[in-house]
Backbone as JSON Lines, residues from 0, in Angstrom:
{"i":0,"aa":"M","n":[86.07,98.0,93.44],"ca":[87.04,98.53,94.37],"c":[88.13,97.49,94.57]}
{"i":1,"aa":"P","n":[89.19,97.6,93.85],"ca":[90.26,96.64,94.09],"c":[91.15,97.05,95.26]}
{"i":2,"aa":"Y","n":[91.67,96.04,95.91],"ca":[92.66,96.2,96.96],"c":[93.9,95.47,96.47]}
{"i":3,"aa":"A","n":[95.03,96.14,96.43],"ca":[96.26,95.53,95.92],"c":[97.29,95.38,97.03]}
{"i":4,"aa":"R","n":[97.83,94.19,97.12],"ca":[98.93,93.91,98.05],"c":[100.13,93.58,97.18]}
{"i":5,"aa":"I","n":[101.2,94.34,97.36],"ca":[102.4,94.21,96.55],"c":[103.53,93.72,97.43]}
{"i":6,"aa":"S","n":[104.05,92.54,97.13],"ca":[105.16,91.97,97.89],"c":[106.42,92.02,97.04]}
{"i":7,"aa":"L","n":[107.51,92.49,97.63],"ca":[108.77,92.65,96.92],"c":[109.9,92.66,97.94]}
{"i":8,"aa":"H","n":[111.13,92.55,97.44],"ca":[112.28,92.6,98.35],"c":[112.41,94.0,98.94]}
{"i":9,"aa":"Q","n":[112.9,94.07,100.15],"ca":[113.07,95.35,100.83],"c":[114.16,96.19,100.17]}
{"i":10,"aa":"G","n":[114.11,97.48,100.49],"ca":[115.17,98.38,100.03],"c":[114.74,99.39,98.99]}
{"i":11,"aa":"H","n":[113.45,99.45,98.66],"ca":[112.98,100.41,97.66],"c":[112.67,101.75,98.32]}
{"i":12,"aa":"S","n":[113.03,102.82,97.64],"ca":[112.82,104.17,98.17],"c":[111.34,104.56,98.09]}
{"i":13,"aa":"A","n":[110.99,105.6,98.82],"ca":[109.63,106.14,98.78],"c":[109.28,106.6,97.37]}
{"i":14,"aa":"Q","n":[110.26,107.16,96.66],"ca":[110.02,107.63,95.29],"c":[109.75,106.46,94.36]}
{"i":15,"aa":"W","n":[110.49,105.38,94.52],"ca":[110.3,104.19,93.69],"c":[108.92,103.61,93.95]}
{"i":16,"aa":"L","n":[108.53,103.5,95.23],"ca":[107.21,102.97,95.59],"c":[106.1,103.86,95.05]}
{"i":17,"aa":"A","n":[106.28,105.16,95.1],"ca":[105.27,106.09,94.57],"c":[105.12,105.92,93.06]}
{"i":18,"aa":"A","n":[106.23,105.74,92.35],"ca":[106.17,105.52,90.9],"c":[105.46,104.2,90.59]}
{"i":19,"aa":"F","n":[105.76,103.16,91.36],"ca":[105.1,101.87,91.19],"c":[103.6,102.03,91.42]}
{"i":20,"aa":"S","n":[103.25,102.7,92.51],"ca":[101.85,102.92,92.86],"c":[101.11,103.63,91.74]}
{"i":21,"aa":"R","n":[101.7,104.68,91.2],"ca":[101.08,105.43,90.1],"c":[100.86,104.54,88.88]}
{"i":22,"aa":"S","n":[101.88,103.77,88.52],"ca":[101.75,102.89,87.35],"c":[100.67,101.85,87.56]}
{"i":23,"aa":"L","n":[100.6,101.29,88.76],"ca":[99.56,100.31,89.06],"c":[98.18,100.95,88.98]}
{"i":24,"aa":"Q","n":[98.01,102.1,89.63],"ca":[96.71,102.75,89.65],"c":[96.28,103.18,88.24]}
{"i":25,"aa":"Q","n":[97.19,103.72,87.47],"ca":[96.85,104.12,86.09],"c":[96.44,102.92,85.26]}
{"i":26,"aa":"S","n":[97.11,101.8,85.44],"ca":[96.75,100.58,84.71],"c":[95.38,100.07,85.12]}
{"i":27,"aa":"L","n":[95.07,100.12,86.41],"ca":[93.75,99.7,86.89],"c":[92.66,100.58,86.28]}
{"i":28,"aa":"E","n":[92.9,101.88,86.24],"ca":[91.91,102.8,85.69],"c":[91.76,102.62,84.18]}
{"i":29,"aa":"E","n":[92.86,102.41,83.47],"ca":[92.82,102.31,82.01],"c":[92.3,100.96,81.51]}
{"i":30,"aa":"A","n":[92.65,99.89,82.2],"ca":[92.39,98.57,81.62],"c":[91.56,97.64,82.51]}
{"i":31,"aa":"F","n":[91.24,98.04,83.74],"ca":[90.53,97.14,84.64],"c":[89.21,97.75,85.13]}
{"i":32,"aa":"D","n":[88.81,98.86,84.49],"ca":[87.53,99.49,84.78],"c":[87.41,99.92,86.24]}
{"i":33,"aa":"V","n":[88.43,100.64,86.72],"ca":[88.44,101.15,88.09],"c":[88.32,102.67,88.03]}
{"i":34,"aa":"P","n":[87.44,103.26,88.82],"ca":[87.31,104.72,88.83],"c":[88.56,105.4,89.38]}
{"i":35,"aa":"S","n":[88.79,106.62,88.94],"ca":[89.93,107.37,89.48],"c":[89.73,107.57,90.98]}
{"i":36,"aa":"H","n":[90.83,107.65,91.68],"ca":[90.87,107.85,93.13],"c":[90.42,106.63,93.93]}
{"i":37,"aa":"D","n":[90.06,105.55,93.27],"ca":[89.7,104.31,93.96],"c":[91.0,103.53,94.14]}
{"i":38,"aa":"C","n":[91.79,103.95,95.12],"ca":[93.15,103.44,95.27],"c":[93.38,102.95,96.7]}
{"i":39,"aa":"F","n":[93.59,101.64,96.81],"ca":[93.91,101.01,98.09],"c":[95.03,100.02,97.83]}
{"i":40,"aa":"Q","n":[96.23,100.33,98.31],"ca":[97.42,99.51,98.05],"c":[98.23,99.36,99.32]}
{"i":41,"aa":"V","n":[98.83,98.19,99.48],"ca":[99.74,97.94,100.6],"c":[101.01,97.34,100.03]}
{"i":42,"aa":"F","n":[102.14,97.94,100.36],"ca":[103.44,97.4,99.96],"c":[104.02,96.62,101.13]}
{"i":43,"aa":"H","n":[104.46,95.42,100.85],"ca":[105.12,94.6,101.85],"c":[106.54,94.34,101.35]}
{"i":44,"aa":"Q","n":[107.5,95.05,101.93],"ca":[108.91,94.86,101.57],"c":[109.48,93.75,102.45]}
{"i":45,"aa":"C","n":[109.87,92.67,101.81],"ca":[110.3,91.46,102.5],"c":[111.8,91.44,102.77]}
{"i":46,"aa":"A","n":[112.15,90.99,103.96],"ca":[113.55,90.77,104.32],"c":[114.08,89.55,103.57]}
{"i":47,"aa":"P","n":[115.4,89.4,103.49],"ca":[115.95,88.22,102.82],"c":[115.34,86.92,103.37]}
{"i":48,"aa":"G","n":[114.91,86.07,102.47],"ca":[114.32,84.79,102.83],"c":[112.82,84.82,103.03]}
{"i":49,"aa":"E","n":[112.2,86.0,103.01],"ca":[110.76,86.1,103.24],"c":[109.93,86.1,101.95]}
{"i":50,"aa":"L","n":[110.56,86.26,100.82],"ca":[109.87,86.21,99.53],"c":[110.5,85.06,98.74]}
{"i":51,"aa":"V","n":[109.8,83.95,98.71],"ca":[110.33,82.73,98.11],"c":[109.57,82.46,96.82]}
{"i":52,"aa":"Y","n":[110.28,82.22,95.72],"ca":[109.65,82.01,94.42],"c":[110.58,81.22,93.52]}
{"i":53,"aa":"D","n":[109.99,80.58,92.53],"ca":[110.75,79.84,91.52],"c":[111.15,80.82,90.42]}
{"i":54,"aa":"P","n":[112.42,80.93,90.1],"ca":[112.86,81.91,89.11],"c":[112.43,81.58,87.67]}
{"i":55,"aa":"E","n":[111.97,80.37,87.4],"ca":[111.64,79.98,86.02],"c":[110.18,79.59,85.81]}
{"i":56,"aa":"Y","n":[109.42,79.28,86.83],"ca":[108.08,78.72,86.7],"c":[107.17,79.62,85.88]}
{"i":57,"aa":"F","n":[106.63,79.11,84.77],"ca":[105.72,79.84,83.87],"c":[106.21,81.25,83.56]}
{"i":58,"aa":"G","n":[107.45,81.4,83.21],"ca":[107.97,82.72,82.85],"c":[109.43,82.84,83.21]}
{"i":59,"aa":"G","n":[109.86,84.05,83.42],"ca":[111.22,84.27,83.84],"c":[112.16,84.39,82.65]}
{"i":60,"aa":"P","n":[113.41,84.44,82.97],"ca":[113.95,84.22,84.31],"c":[113.68,85.41,85.23]}
{"i":61,"aa":"R","n":[113.23,85.1,86.45],"ca":[112.97,86.13,87.43],"c":[114.26,86.5,88.15]}
{"i":62,"aa":"S","n":[114.34,87.76,88.53],"ca":[115.53,88.26,89.22],"c":[115.17,88.65,90.65]}
{"i":63,"aa":"E","n":[116.1,89.27,91.33],"ca":[115.84,89.8,92.67],"c":[114.84,90.95,92.63]}
{"i":64,"aa":"G","n":[114.51,91.43,91.43],"ca":[113.5,92.48,91.27],"c":[112.09,91.94,91.19]}
{"i":65,"aa":"F","n":[111.9,90.65,91.5],"ca":[110.59,90.02,91.44],"c":[109.57,90.75,92.31]}
{"i":66,"aa":"V","n":[108.35,90.93,91.76],"ca":[107.26,91.6,92.45],"c":[106.01,90.73,92.3]}
{"i":67,"aa":"L","n":[105.34,90.46,93.41],"ca":[104.1,89.7,93.42],"c":[102.96,90.65,93.76]}
{"i":68,"aa":"I","n":[102.01,90.77,92.84],"ca":[100.88,91.69,93.03],"c":[99.62,90.84,93.17]}
{"i":69,"aa":"H","n":[98.96,90.96,94.31],"ca":[97.71,90.24,94.54],"c":[96.6,91.28,94.62]}
{"i":70,"aa":"I","n":[95.68,91.19,93.68],"ca":[94.57,92.13,93.63],"c":[93.3,91.41,94.05]}
{"i":71,"aa":"T","n":[92.63,91.98,95.03],"ca":[91.32,91.5,95.43],"c":[90.3,92.47,94.84]}
{"i":72,"aa":"A","n":[89.43,91.95,93.99],"ca":[88.47,92.8,93.28],"c":[87.06,92.52,93.8]}
{"i":73,"aa":"G","n":[86.24,93.54,93.77],"ca":[84.88,93.42,94.26],"c":[83.89,92.93,93.22]}
{"i":74,"aa":"R","n":[84.34,92.77,91.99],"ca":[83.44,92.2,90.97],"c":[84.27,91.5,89.91]}
{"i":75,"aa":"V","n":[83.64,90.62,89.21],"ca":[84.3,89.81,88.18],"c":[84.57,90.65,86.93]}
{"i":76,"aa":"R","n":[85.73,90.45,86.33],"ca":[86.06,91.04,85.03],"c":[86.19,89.92,84.01]}
{"i":77,"aa":"T","n":[86.02,90.25,82.75],"ca":[86.16,89.26,81.69],"c":[87.62,88.85,81.54]}
{"i":78,"aa":"T","n":[87.82,87.7,80.93],"ca":[89.18,87.24,80.64],"c":[89.91,88.27,79.79]}
{"i":79,"aa":"E","n":[89.23,88.84,78.81],"ca":[89.87,89.84,77.93],"c":[90.3,91.07,78.72]}
{"i":80,"aa":"R","n":[89.47,91.52,79.64],"ca":[89.81,92.7,80.44],"c":[91.01,92.4,81.34]}
{"i":81,"aa":"K","n":[91.04,91.21,81.93],"ca":[92.18,90.83,82.77],"c":[93.46,90.78,81.94]}
{"i":82,"aa":"Q","n":[93.4,90.18,80.76],"ca":[94.59,90.1,79.92],"c":[95.06,91.47,79.49]}
{"i":83,"aa":"A","n":[94.14,92.37,79.18],"ca":[94.51,93.75,78.82],"c":[95.17,94.44,80.0]}
{"i":84,"aa":"F","n":[94.63,94.2,81.2],"ca":[95.23,94.77,82.4],"c":[96.65,94.26,82.62]}
{"i":85,"aa":"Y","n":[96.84,92.94,82.53],"ca":[98.19,92.36,82.7],"c":[99.19,93.03,81.76]}
{"i":86,"aa":"A","n":[98.81,93.13,80.5],"ca":[99.71,93.7,79.48],"c":[99.99,95.18,79.77]}
{"i":87,"aa":"R","n":[98.94,95.92,80.1],"ca":[99.12,97.36,80.36],"c":[99.98,97.57,81.61]}
{"i":88,"aa":"L","n":[99.77,96.77,82.64],"ca":[100.53,96.94,83.88],"c":[102.02,96.7,83.66]}
{"i":89,"aa":"V","n":[102.39,95.61,83.01],"ca":[103.83,95.37,82.83],"c":[104.45,96.43,81.93]}
{"i":90,"aa":"E","n":[103.68,96.94,80.99],"ca":[104.18,98.03,80.13],"c":[104.45,99.29,80.97]}
{"i":91,"aa":"R","n":[103.5,99.65,81.82],"ca":[103.67,100.85,82.65],"c":[104.78,100.67,83.69]}
{"i":92,"aa":"L","n":[104.85,99.49,84.31],"ca":[105.89,99.27,85.31],"c":[107.29,99.26,84.69]}
{"i":93,"aa":"A","n":[107.39,98.78,83.47],"ca":[108.7,98.82,82.79],"c":[109.12,100.27,82.56]}
{"i":94,"aa":"A","n":[108.16,101.13,82.2],"ca":[108.47,102.54,81.96],"c":[108.78,103.27,83.27]}
{"i":95,"aa":"S","n":[108.04,102.96,84.33],"ca":[108.25,103.63,85.62],"c":[107.64,102.77,86.71]}
{"i":96,"aa":"P","n":[108.45,102.27,87.59],"ca":[109.8,102.65,87.99],"c":[110.92,101.82,87.36]}
{"i":97,"aa":"G","n":[110.62,101.01,86.35],"ca":[111.67,100.24,85.69],"c":[111.69,98.77,86.1]}
{"i":98,"aa":"V","n":[110.52,98.15,86.23],"ca":[110.44,96.74,86.6],"c":[110.39,95.9,85.33]}
{"i":99,"aa":"R","n":[111.23,94.88,85.28],"ca":[111.25,93.97,84.13],"c":[109.93,93.19,84.06]}
{"i":100,"aa":"P","n":[109.32,93.05,82.88],"ca":[108.08,92.27,82.75],"c":[108.23,90.84,83.27]}
{"i":101,"aa":"E","n":[109.4,90.25,83.14],"ca":[109.64,88.88,83.64],"c":[109.54,88.8,85.15]}
{"i":102,"aa":"D","n":[109.66,89.93,85.83],"ca":[109.66,89.96,87.29],"c":[108.29,90.29,87.89]}
{"i":103,"aa":"V","n":[107.26,90.37,87.06],"ca":[105.94,90.76,87.56],"c":[105.0,89.55,87.53]}
{"i":104,"aa":"M","n":[104.5,89.17,88.71],"ca":[103.49,88.12,88.82],"c":[102.23,88.77,89.39]}
{"i":105,"aa":"I","n":[101.08,88.47,88.77],"ca":[99.82,89.1,89.15],"c":[98.79,88.01,89.44]}
{"i":106,"aa":"I","n":[98.11,88.14,90.57],"ca":[97.02,87.24,90.94],"c":[95.79,88.09,91.21]}
{"i":107,"aa":"I","n":[94.65,87.69,90.65],"ca":[93.4,88.4,90.88],"c":[92.42,87.46,91.58]}
{"i":108,"aa":"S","n":[91.88,87.92,92.7],"ca":[90.82,87.2,93.41],"c":[89.59,88.09,93.4]}
{"i":109,"aa":"T","n":[88.42,87.47,93.36],"ca":[87.17,88.23,93.33],"c":[86.33,87.89,94.56]}
{"i":110,"aa":"T","n":[85.68,88.9,95.09],"ca":[84.83,88.74,96.27],"c":[83.42,89.23,95.95]}
{"i":111,"aa":"A","n":[82.5,89.01,96.87],"ca":[81.14,89.51,96.73],"c":[81.02,90.87,97.42]}
{"i":112,"aa":"V","n":[79.98,91.62,97.09],"ca":[79.82,92.97,97.65],"c":[79.69,92.95,99.17]}
{"i":113,"aa":"E","n":[79.12,91.89,99.73],"ca":[78.97,91.85,101.19],"c":[80.28,91.56,101.91]}
{"i":114,"aa":"D","n":[81.35,91.31,101.16],"ca":[82.66,91.02,101.76],"c":[83.47,92.28,102.05]}
{"i":115,"aa":"W","n":[82.91,93.45,101.82],"ca":[83.63,94.7,102.0],"c":[82.92,95.6,103.0]}
{"i":116,"aa":"S","n":[83.68,96.12,103.96],"ca":[83.22,97.19,104.83],"c":[84.28,98.27,104.78]}
{"i":117,"aa":"F","n":[83.91,99.43,104.29],"ca":[84.88,100.51,104.11],"c":[85.08,101.34,105.37]}
{"i":118,"aa":"S","n":[84.1,101.31,106.26],"ca":[84.19,102.02,107.54],"c":[82.87,101.86,108.28]}
{"i":119,"aa":"M","n":[82.85,102.29,109.51],"ca":[81.64,102.38,110.32],"c":[80.95,101.03,110.57]}
{"i":120,"aa":"G","n":[81.64,99.92,110.29],"ca":[81.05,98.62,110.52],"c":[79.87,98.3,109.63]}
{"i":121,"aa":"R","n":[79.84,98.92,108.44],"ca":[78.71,98.74,107.51],"c":[79.23,98.18,106.19]}
{"i":122,"aa":"A","n":[78.37,97.48,105.49],"ca":[78.67,96.99,104.14],"c":[78.12,97.98,103.13]}
{"i":123,"aa":"Q","n":[78.88,99.05,102.89],"ca":[78.4,100.16,102.06],"c":[78.0,99.75,100.65]}
{"i":124,"aa":"M","n":[78.65,98.77,100.07],"ca":[78.31,98.37,98.71],"c":[76.93,97.72,98.66]}
{"i":125,"aa":"L","n":[76.5,97.07,99.73],"ca":[75.15,96.53,99.79],"c":[74.12,97.66,99.85]}
{"i":126,"aa":"E","n":[74.47,98.74,100.52],"ca":[73.56,99.88,100.67],"c":[73.37,100.63,99.36]}
{"i":127,"aa":"R","n":[74.32,100.51,98.45],"ca":[74.23,101.22,97.15],"c":[73.28,100.52,96.19]}
{"i":128,"aa":"R","n":[72.91,99.32,96.47],"ca":[72.04,98.54,95.57],"c":[70.66,99.13,95.46]}
């Protein structure tokens, strides 16, 4: 169950965000072993000065279209699966909504099953064991 937090500059339309969301979710399902409908995303549109980044560090040149995607995953994936996901995601985002691959930064963090409560104050993933 990944949780994605997407930080980007403010000013994107609901349609643009929906296209981004679809591309991200499709990439997670295709290349990161995520079931369909397992979608939890938060967009944080930053005001000027709230999204600070180096335009050249390990990539670039980055533009004002820079997007930082932080994915918290509930289980570990292999290096190969992560690399396939990175490649698939930038491919899909370039197609829709039109994000340059140079402007996409992705961070993946992994947690344990007891670190998730989906509702009711319970650790449902522990109960599935």
